[in-house]
Coordinates of C-alpha atoms in Angstrom, one line a residue:
M480 CA 24.8 19.0 12.4
Y481 CA 22.9 19.2 16.1
P482 CA 20.2 16.9 15.6
L483 CA 17.0 19.0 15.0
K484 CA 15.1 16.3 12.7
E485 CA 15.4 13.5 16.0
E486 CA 13.9 16.8 18.5
I487 CA 11.0 17.4 16.4
A488 CA 10.1 13.7 16.1
K489 CA 9.6 13.4 20.1
S490 CA 6.7 14.3 21.4
D491 CA 7.7 16.2 24.1
C492 CA 9.3 19.1 22.2
T493 CA 9.2 22.5 22.6
P494 CA 9.8 25.3 21.2
E495 CA 12.6 26.4 23.6
S496 CA 14.1 22.8 23.1
V497 CA 13.6 22.8 19.0
I498 CA 15.8 26.1 18.9
E499 CA 18.5 24.4 21.3
K500 CA 18.7 22.3 18.7
T501 CA 19.1 24.2 15.9
D502 CA 22.4 24.5 14.3
I503 CA 24.0 27.2 12.2
G504 CA 27.3 27.0 12.3
G505 CA 27.5 23.2 10.4
P506 CA 24.9 24.3 7.9
T507 CA 27.3 27.6 7.6
I508 CA 30.4 25.9 6.7
L509 CA 28.6 22.8 4.6
R510 CA 27.5 26.1 2.5
S511 CA 30.5 27.9 2.4
A512 CA 32.2 24.6 0.9
A513 CA 30.1 24.1 -1.5
K514 CA 29.8 27.0 -2.6
G515 CA 33.2 27.4 -2.8
Q516 CA 33.7 23.8 -5.2
R517 CA 36.0 22.3 -2.2
I518 CA 35.6 18.9 -1.7
V519 CA 32.8 19.0 1.4
M520 CA 31.3 15.7 3.3
C521 CA 28.0 16.3 5.4
D522 CA 27.9 12.5 5.6
P523 CA 30.2 9.6 7.6
T524 CA 29.8 7.2 4.6
D525 CA 31.6 9.9 2.3
R526 CA 34.8 9.8 3.6
T527 CA 35.8 6.0 2.7
V528 CA 34.5 7.5 -1.0
V529 CA 36.8 10.8 -0.7
I530 CA 40.0 8.9 0.1
E531 CA 39.6 7.0 -2.7
W532 CA 39.3 9.1 -5.0
L533 CA 41.7 10.5 -4.0
K534 CA 43.6 7.3 -3.9
A535 CA 42.8 7.0 -7.4
G536 CA 44.0 10.2 -8.5
K537 CA 41.4 12.4 -8.3
P538 CA 39.4 11.1 -11.2
E539 CA 37.1 13.9 -13.2
R540 CA 37.2 15.8 -10.4
E541 CA 34.6 18.0 -11.6
A542 CA 31.5 15.6 -12.0
F543 CA 32.6 14.1 -8.0
I544 CA 33.2 17.4 -6.5
T545 CA 29.8 18.6 -7.6
S546 CA 28.1 15.2 -6.5
L547 CA 29.7 16.2 -3.2
V548 CA 27.9 19.7 -3.3
A549 CA 24.6 18.6 -4.1
K550 CA 24.5 16.1 -2.2
A551 CA 25.8 18.9 0.8
E552 CA 22.7 21.5 0.0
A553 CA 20.3 18.4 -0.2
T554 CA 21.1 17.9 3.1
V555 CA 20.9 21.6 4.3
A556 CA 17.9 22.0 2.7
D557 CA 16.1 18.8 4.1
Y558 CA 17.3 20.2 7.4
C559 CA 16.2 24.3 6.8
L560 CA 13.5 22.3 5.7
A561 CA 12.4 20.6 9.1
S562 CA 12.9 23.3 10.5
A563 CA 10.3 25.3 8.5
V564 CA 7.4 22.9 9.0
Y565 CA 7.8 22.7 12.6
H566 CA 7.6 26.6 13.1
G567 CA 5.2 27.0 10.7
K568 CA 2.6 25.3 11.5
G569 CA 1.3 23.5 8.8
D570 CA 1.7 26.7 6.9
Y571 CA 4.8 25.2 4.7
A572 CA 5.3 21.7 3.8
G573 CA 7.6 19.4 1.2
M574 CA 10.2 17.4 0.4
V575 CA 14.0 16.6 0.2
G576 CA 14.7 12.8 -2.2
K577 CA 17.2 11.7 -3.3
K578 CA 16.9 9.8 -6.6
I579 CA 17.7 5.9 -5.6
L580 CA 16.4 4.9 -9.5
T581 CA 15.8 5.2 -12.6
C582 CA 13.2 4.1 -15.1
K583 CA 12.6 3.7 -18.8
Y584 CA 9.5 5.7 -18.0
G585 CA 7.0 7.1 -16.3
E586 CA 3.0 5.7 -16.5
N587 CA 3.3 5.4 -20.2
G588 CA 6.7 5.7 -22.7
Y589 CA 6.6 9.4 -23.9
Q590 CA 7.0 10.5 -20.4
T591 CA 10.5 9.5 -19.8
P592 CA 12.1 9.1 -17.6
G593 CA 10.5 7.8 -14.2
A594 CA 12.1 7.7 -10.9
L595 CA 12.0 6.6 -7.0
Y596 CA 13.3 9.0 -4.7
D597 CA 14.3 7.8 -1.2
T598 CA 13.4 10.6 1.7
S599 CA 15.3 8.2 4.3
S600 CA 11.9 7.9 5.8
G601 CA 13.0 5.5 8.3
D602 CA 10.4 3.4 7.6
P603 CA 11.3 -0.7 7.4
L604 CA 8.4 -0.6 4.2
A605 CA 9.7 2.1 2.3
L606 CA 10.3 1.1 -1.5
P607 CA 13.6 1.3 -1.5
N608 CA 13.9 -1.2 1.9
F609 CA 12.6 -3.8 -0.7
R610 CA 15.5 -5.6 -2.0
L611 CA 15.2 -6.7 -5.8
V612 CA 16.8 -10.1 -6.1
A613 CA 16.5 -11.0 -9.6
G614 CA 14.3 -9.8 -12.4
N615 CA 14.5 -6.4 -14.8
E616 CA 14.6 -2.7 -12.4
P617 CA 10.8 -2.2 -11.1
S618 CA 9.0 -0.4 -13.6
Y619 CA 7.3 3.1 -12.9
N620 CA 3.6 1.7 -12.6
N621 CA 5.5 -1.6 -10.7
M622 CA 6.8 1.2 -7.9
C623 CA 3.0 3.0 -8.4
D624 CA 1.3 -1.2 -7.2
L625 CA 4.0 -2.5 -5.3
D626 CA 2.6 1.0 -2.5
R627 CA -1.0 0.5 -3.9
L628 CA -0.6 -3.5 -2.3
L629 CA 1.4 -2.4 0.8
Q630 CA -1.5 -0.1 2.0
T631 CA -4.2 -2.8 1.1
I632 CA -2.0 -5.3 2.9
T633 CA -1.0 -3.6 6.3
H634 CA -4.7 -2.5 6.1
I635 CA -5.8 -6.1 5.8
A636 CA -3.0 -6.8 9.1
A637 CA -3.5 -3.7 11.2
T638 CA -7.6 -5.0 10.6
F639 CA -6.8 -9.2 11.8
E640 CA -4.8 -8.1 14.7
L641 CA -6.5 -5.8 15.8
H642 CA -9.2 -8.6 16.2
C643 CA -6.9 -10.9 18.5
G644 CA -5.9 -8.9 21.6
E645 CA -2.9 -9.7 23.1
T646 CA -1.7 -13.0 20.8
P647 CA -0.6 -11.6 17.1
C648 CA -2.8 -14.2 15.1
V649 CA -2.2 -12.0 11.6
P650 CA -3.0 -14.8 9.1
N651 CA -0.8 -15.8 6.1
I652 CA -1.6 -13.2 2.9
A653 CA -2.0 -12.9 0.0
L654 CA -2.6 -10.2 -2.1
A655 CA -2.4 -9.6 -6.2
V656 CA -2.7 -6.1 -7.9
K657 CA -3.5 -5.4 -11.0
H658 CA -3.1 -0.8 -12.2
G659 CA -3.8 -0.5 -8.3
N660 CA -6.6 -2.2 -7.7
A661 CA -6.7 -5.6 -6.0
C662 CA -8.1 -8.0 -8.4
G663 CA -6.7 -11.3 -6.0
A664 CA -6.9 -12.0 -2.4
A665 CA -7.4 -14.5 0.5
F666 CA -6.6 -15.6 3.9
S667 CA -5.3 -18.4 5.3
A668 CA -4.6 -19.3 9.2
T669 CA -2.8 -22.1 8.5
D670 CA -2.0 -22.5 5.7
P671 CA 0.2 -20.2 2.8
V672 CA -0.2 -22.6 0.0
I673 CA -4.0 -22.3 0.7
A674 CA -4.6 -18.5 0.6
T675 CA -2.1 -18.5 -2.4
E676 CA -4.2 -20.7 -4.8
K677 CA -7.7 -18.8 -3.3
M678 CA -5.5 -16.0 -4.4
V679 CA -5.2 -16.5 -7.5
I680 CA -9.0 -18.0 -9.0
G681 CA -10.2 -14.7 -7.3
D682 CA -10.2 -13.0 -11.0
P683 CA -7.8 -15.7 -13.4
L684 CA -8.6 -13.3 -15.8
A685 CA -7.3 -10.0 -14.1
I686 CA -4.1 -11.2 -12.5
F687 CA -2.2 -12.1 -15.5
G688 CA 1.2 -9.7 -15.8
G689 CA -0.5 -8.5 -12.1
L690 CA 1.9 -7.5 -9.6
V691 CA 1.7 -10.3 -5.9
M692 CA 3.0 -9.9 -3.0
L693 CA 3.0 -12.6 0.1
N694 CA 3.3 -12.0 3.8
F695 CA 5.1 -15.8 4.2
H696 CA 7.9 -16.9 2.9
V697 CA 7.9 -18.4 -1.0
T698 CA 7.9 -21.9 -1.2
K699 CA 8.3 -24.4 -4.3
E700 CA 4.3 -25.6 -3.3
V701 CA 3.6 -21.7 -3.6
A702 CA 5.5 -20.7 -6.5
E703 CA 3.7 -23.7 -7.8
A704 CA 0.7 -22.2 -6.8
L705 CA 1.3 -18.6 -8.5
L706 CA 2.2 -20.8 -11.7
H707 CA -0.5 -23.4 -12.6
H708 CA -2.8 -23.5 -9.7
A709 CA -6.5 -23.2 -12.0
L710 CA -4.2 -21.9 -15.3
P711 CA -6.7 -20.8 -17.3
I712 CA -7.0 -23.2 -20.8
G713 CA -4.5 -22.4 -23.6
Q714 CA -1.6 -21.0 -20.7
K715 CA 1.1 -22.7 -19.8
K716 CA 2.4 -21.1 -16.6
R717 CA 0.2 -17.8 -14.9
L718 CA 2.9 -14.6 -16.4
L719 CA 3.6 -12.2 -13.2
D720 CA 5.0 -8.9 -12.9
G721 CA 6.4 -8.8 -9.8
I722 CA 6.2 -11.1 -6.7
I723 CA 7.4 -9.1 -3.6
A724 CA 7.9 -12.0 -0.7
P725 CA 9.8 -11.5 2.7
S726 CA 12.2 -14.5 1.1
F727 CA 12.7 -17.2 -1.4
E728 CA 13.4 -20.7 -0.7
D729 CA 16.3 -21.1 -3.1
G730 CA 14.7 -22.8 -6.6
V731 CA 11.6 -21.0 -7.0
I732 CA 13.0 -18.1 -9.0
E733 CA 14.4 -20.1 -11.0
M734 CA 10.9 -22.2 -11.6
M735 CA 9.1 -18.5 -11.7
M736 CA 11.9 -17.0 -13.9
R737 CA 10.5 -15.6 -16.7
K738 CA 12.0 -14.7 -20.2
N739 CA 13.9 -11.0 -20.5
G740 CA 13.7 -10.8 -16.8
N741 CA 10.5 -9.5 -16.9
C742 CA 9.1 -10.6 -13.1
R743 CA 10.6 -8.8 -10.6
F744 CA 11.8 -10.6 -7.3
L745 CA 11.7 -8.5 -4.0
E746 CA 12.2 -9.3 -0.9
N747 CA 11.5 -7.3 2.1
P748 CA 11.9 -9.6 5.5
T749 CA 9.5 -7.0 7.6
L750 CA 7.0 -8.4 5.4
A751 CA 6.7 -11.4 7.8
S752 CA 5.7 -9.7 10.5
L753 CA 3.3 -6.8 9.7
S754 CA 0.6 -5.8 12.2
R755 CA -0.8 -1.9 12.8
S756 CA 2.1 -0.7 14.0
S757 CA 3.2 -1.5 9.8
L758 CA 0.7 1.3 9.3
D759 CA 1.9 4.3 7.2
T760 CA 1.2 7.3 9.0
A761 CA 3.1 9.7 7.2
P762 CA 1.1 12.7 5.7
R763 CA 0.3 11.8 2.0
F764 CA 1.1 14.6 -1.1
R765 CA -0.3 15.4 -4.7
Y766 CA 1.3 16.9 -7.2
V767 CA -1.8 19.9 -8.4
R768 CA -1.3 21.8 -11.1
G769 CA 1.4 24.7 -9.4
G770 CA 1.3 23.0 -6.3
F771 CA 0.2 19.9 -4.5
L772 CA -2.5 18.6 -1.5
L773 CA -1.3 16.9 1.9
Q774 CA -3.7 15.1 4.1
P775 CA -2.9 12.4 7.0
N776 CA -2.5 9.0 5.7
Y777 CA -4.9 6.0 5.5
T778 CA -4.8 4.6 8.5
F779 CA -9.5 3.8 9.1
I780 CA -9.0 0.3 10.7
L781 CA -12.8 -1.0 11.1
D782 CA -13.2 -2.0 14.5
L783 CA -15.9 -4.6 15.0
N784 CA -16.2 -3.3 19.1
D785 CA -16.4 0.1 18.1
P786 CA -19.4 1.5 20.0
N787 CA -20.2 3.3 16.7
L788 CA -20.7 0.5 14.7
V789 CA -24.2 0.1 14.9
K790 CA -25.7 -3.4 13.9
Y791 CA -29.0 -4.1 12.0
G792 CA -28.6 -7.8 13.2
Q793 CA -25.7 -10.3 13.7
A794 CA -23.3 -11.4 11.2
T795 CA -21.9 -15.3 12.4
P796 CA -18.7 -14.6 13.3
F797 CA -17.2 -16.7 9.3
H798 CA -19.5 -13.5 8.0
E799 CA -17.3 -11.1 10.0
Q800 CA -14.3 -12.3 9.4
D801 CA -15.1 -12.0 5.8
I802 CA -16.8 -8.1 6.7
L803 CA -13.2 -7.4 8.3
F804 CA -11.0 -8.5 4.8
A805 CA -13.6 -7.2 3.0
K806 CA -13.7 -3.3 4.9
A807 CA -9.7 -3.9 4.6
I808 CA -9.9 -4.2 0.6
C809 CA -13.0 -1.8 0.0
D810 CA -10.6 1.2 1.5
T811 CA -7.5 1.0 -0.2
S812 CA -9.3 0.2 -4.1
N813 CA -10.5 3.6 -6.1
S814 CA -13.4 5.0 -4.8
N815 CA -16.2 4.2 -5.3
T816 CA -16.3 0.6 -4.3
I817 CA -18.2 -2.6 -3.3
T818 CA -16.4 -5.4 -2.9
L819 CA -17.2 -8.9 -2.0
V820 CA -15.8 -12.4 -0.4
R821 CA -16.3 -15.0 0.6
D822 CA -14.9 -17.7 2.8
G823 CA -12.1 -15.8 3.2
M824 CA -11.3 -15.0 -1.0
L825 CA -12.3 -12.0 -3.5
I826 CA -14.5 -13.0 -5.5
G827 CA -15.3 -9.3 -7.2
N828 CA -14.2 -5.7 -6.4
G829 CA -16.6 -3.2 -8.2
V830 CA -13.9 -0.1 -8.1
G831 CA -13.7 3.1 -9.7
Q832 CA -18.0 3.9 -10.1
Q833 CA -19.3 7.3 -10.5
A834 CA -22.7 5.6 -9.1
R835 CA -22.7 3.4 -6.2
V836 CA -25.2 1.0 -7.7
Y837 CA -22.7 0.9 -10.6
G838 CA -20.5 -0.9 -8.6
S839 CA -21.9 -3.5 -7.1
Q840 CA -23.5 -4.4 -10.6
L841 CA -19.8 -4.7 -11.5
A842 CA -18.7 -7.1 -8.6
L843 CA -21.7 -8.8 -9.2
T844 CA -20.4 -9.3 -12.7
K845 CA -17.0 -10.1 -11.8
A846 CA -17.8 -12.6 -9.8
E847 CA -20.2 -14.3 -12.3
V848 CA -17.3 -14.3 -15.1
C849 CA -14.7 -16.1 -12.5
N850 CA -17.5 -18.7 -11.6
H851 CA -17.6 -17.8 -8.0
S852 CA -21.2 -18.0 -5.9
V853 CA -22.0 -14.9 -4.9
D854 CA -24.8 -16.9 -2.5
G855 CA -22.9 -16.8 1.3
A856 CA -20.6 -13.8 0.8
V857 CA -20.4 -10.3 2.4
A858 CA -20.2 -7.2 0.8
A859 CA -17.9 -3.7 1.8
S860 CA -19.2 -0.4 1.3
D861 CA -16.5 2.2 1.0
S862 CA -19.1 4.9 2.0
F863 CA -23.1 4.9 2.2
F864 CA -25.7 3.8 -0.2
P865 CA -27.7 7.1 -1.3
F866 CA -30.1 4.9 -2.7
V867 CA -31.4 1.2 -2.2
D868 CA -30.7 -0.6 -5.4
G869 CA -27.0 -0.6 -4.8
V870 CA -27.5 -3.0 -1.3
Q871 CA -30.6 -4.9 -3.2
A872 CA -28.4 -5.1 -6.3
L873 CA -26.2 -7.2 -3.5
V874 CA -28.9 -9.2 -1.6
E875 CA -30.9 -10.1 -4.9
A876 CA -27.9 -11.8 -5.5
G877 CA -27.5 -13.7 -2.1
I878 CA -25.0 -11.6 -0.3
K879 CA -25.6 -12.6 3.4
A880 CA -24.2 -9.6 5.0
V881 CA -22.8 -6.1 4.3
I882 CA -20.4 -3.6 5.6
S883 CA -21.1 0.0 5.0
T884 CA -21.6 3.9 6.5
S885 CA -24.3 6.0 7.4
A886 CA -25.2 9.7 6.1
S887 CA -27.3 8.6 3.5
V888 CA -30.9 10.6 3.3
N889 CA -32.1 6.4 2.4
D890 CA -30.6 5.4 5.8
N891 CA -33.9 4.0 6.8
A892 CA -35.1 2.3 3.6
V893 CA -31.5 1.1 3.5
I894 CA -31.7 -0.8 7.4
E895 CA -35.4 -1.3 6.5
Y896 CA -34.9 -3.7 3.0
C897 CA -32.2 -5.3 4.7
Q898 CA -34.0 -6.7 7.7
Q899 CA -36.7 -7.2 6.1
N900 CA -34.8 -9.5 3.7
N901 CA -32.7 -10.9 7.0
V902 CA -29.5 -9.5 5.6
P903 CA -27.2 -8.2 8.7
L904 CA -25.9 -4.7 8.3
Y905 CA -23.5 -3.6 10.1
L906 CA -22.9 0.8 9.7
I907 CA -20.2 3.4 10.8
P908 CA -21.1 6.6 10.9
D909 CA -19.4 7.9 7.4
K910 CA -16.9 10.7 8.8
L911 CA -15.5 8.0 11.0
G912 CA -15.4 5.3 8.4
R913 CA -15.8 6.5 4.9
G914 CA -13.3 4.6 2.7
F915 CA -12.1 7.1 -0.3
F916 CA -9.6 6.6 -1.6
G917 CA -7.3 6.9 -4.8
H918 CA -8.8 10.1 -5.9

């Protein structure tokens, strides 16, 4: 068929050029052959499959033909959908996917089965491009957490690259997620082992059974840190549900393998070269009863040089690095969120709170439970403080810089409180930098 989707993807395409690349005969032939239960091929890779089937004597003919028919119908449907979306200018939307993974169940055991579908997006970081090298097939929940890991790690990488000028300087990033939210995160410009060690001690209890993503090669030293660094008393080794990395050193998987394959090891070399272009820019669909919601993706990156960013006081360069890190984590955690970072390490993530002050209190409690000093840390809030109480709790605990948004009727009171306590407060307008996520 004519390259319709490729034409639509061009920035300079026109209605005339799209119509010119809209095939009629090809889809008609495919659907006619499908209706007639012929041997219909819509993909060059089908040729080898069909030839081998013919040589084998056409086994299970009905099932084989039906699979080709379904593929042809799906291919035409995807082709026609692209045309409808383009010409509809927002009135029509949808997606066509091919099942590539069947899970035993969805989020819960009674939701049987679950599945992952490939939409052939061409994205090197698409979930179907993560290769399972050892362990059980990922579960539905693993896939959900993998998607959330990607959101957070790409935001971190994009944020750091934005502040590097012409020279790429994305640090070594170690990230752990549990139930979609970061429960461990750290970075190191020079040493992946240090990043890993700081990540696992962020919340040694919550990381149990979590999913870990790294943007660096997993050596035996990194594996040792994942398994045993700061291990709670009574545990022989840290149990993780999965490790996702660009690559693994020989022998690492054997070191970290769990009984019955309960730790998954997934590779994607693209993780080693994350940048601003790694952000997911595809529209985000969400099923709701009787339909679906559609919105642009989460692509806001904090720029400390943004003229819209108002600084009430000046944080140190050291604290500004932590601010960037905290904001990226905060904006990819379930709202409302307050995120605490100290010395390049997540020490408290107060996620999913209905009152912002609760987010502050939860983040501080997590830091305290994990024996982290809050004195000298920074805090990120995914939206404005409606009252002074939330920022007051942070400052009284020892927070030394805060990044938030502005739009509250009590902005002046929040600003005044921070200034009185010599705590730099960075505010970006809420309409530009609000970090609501996961509703």
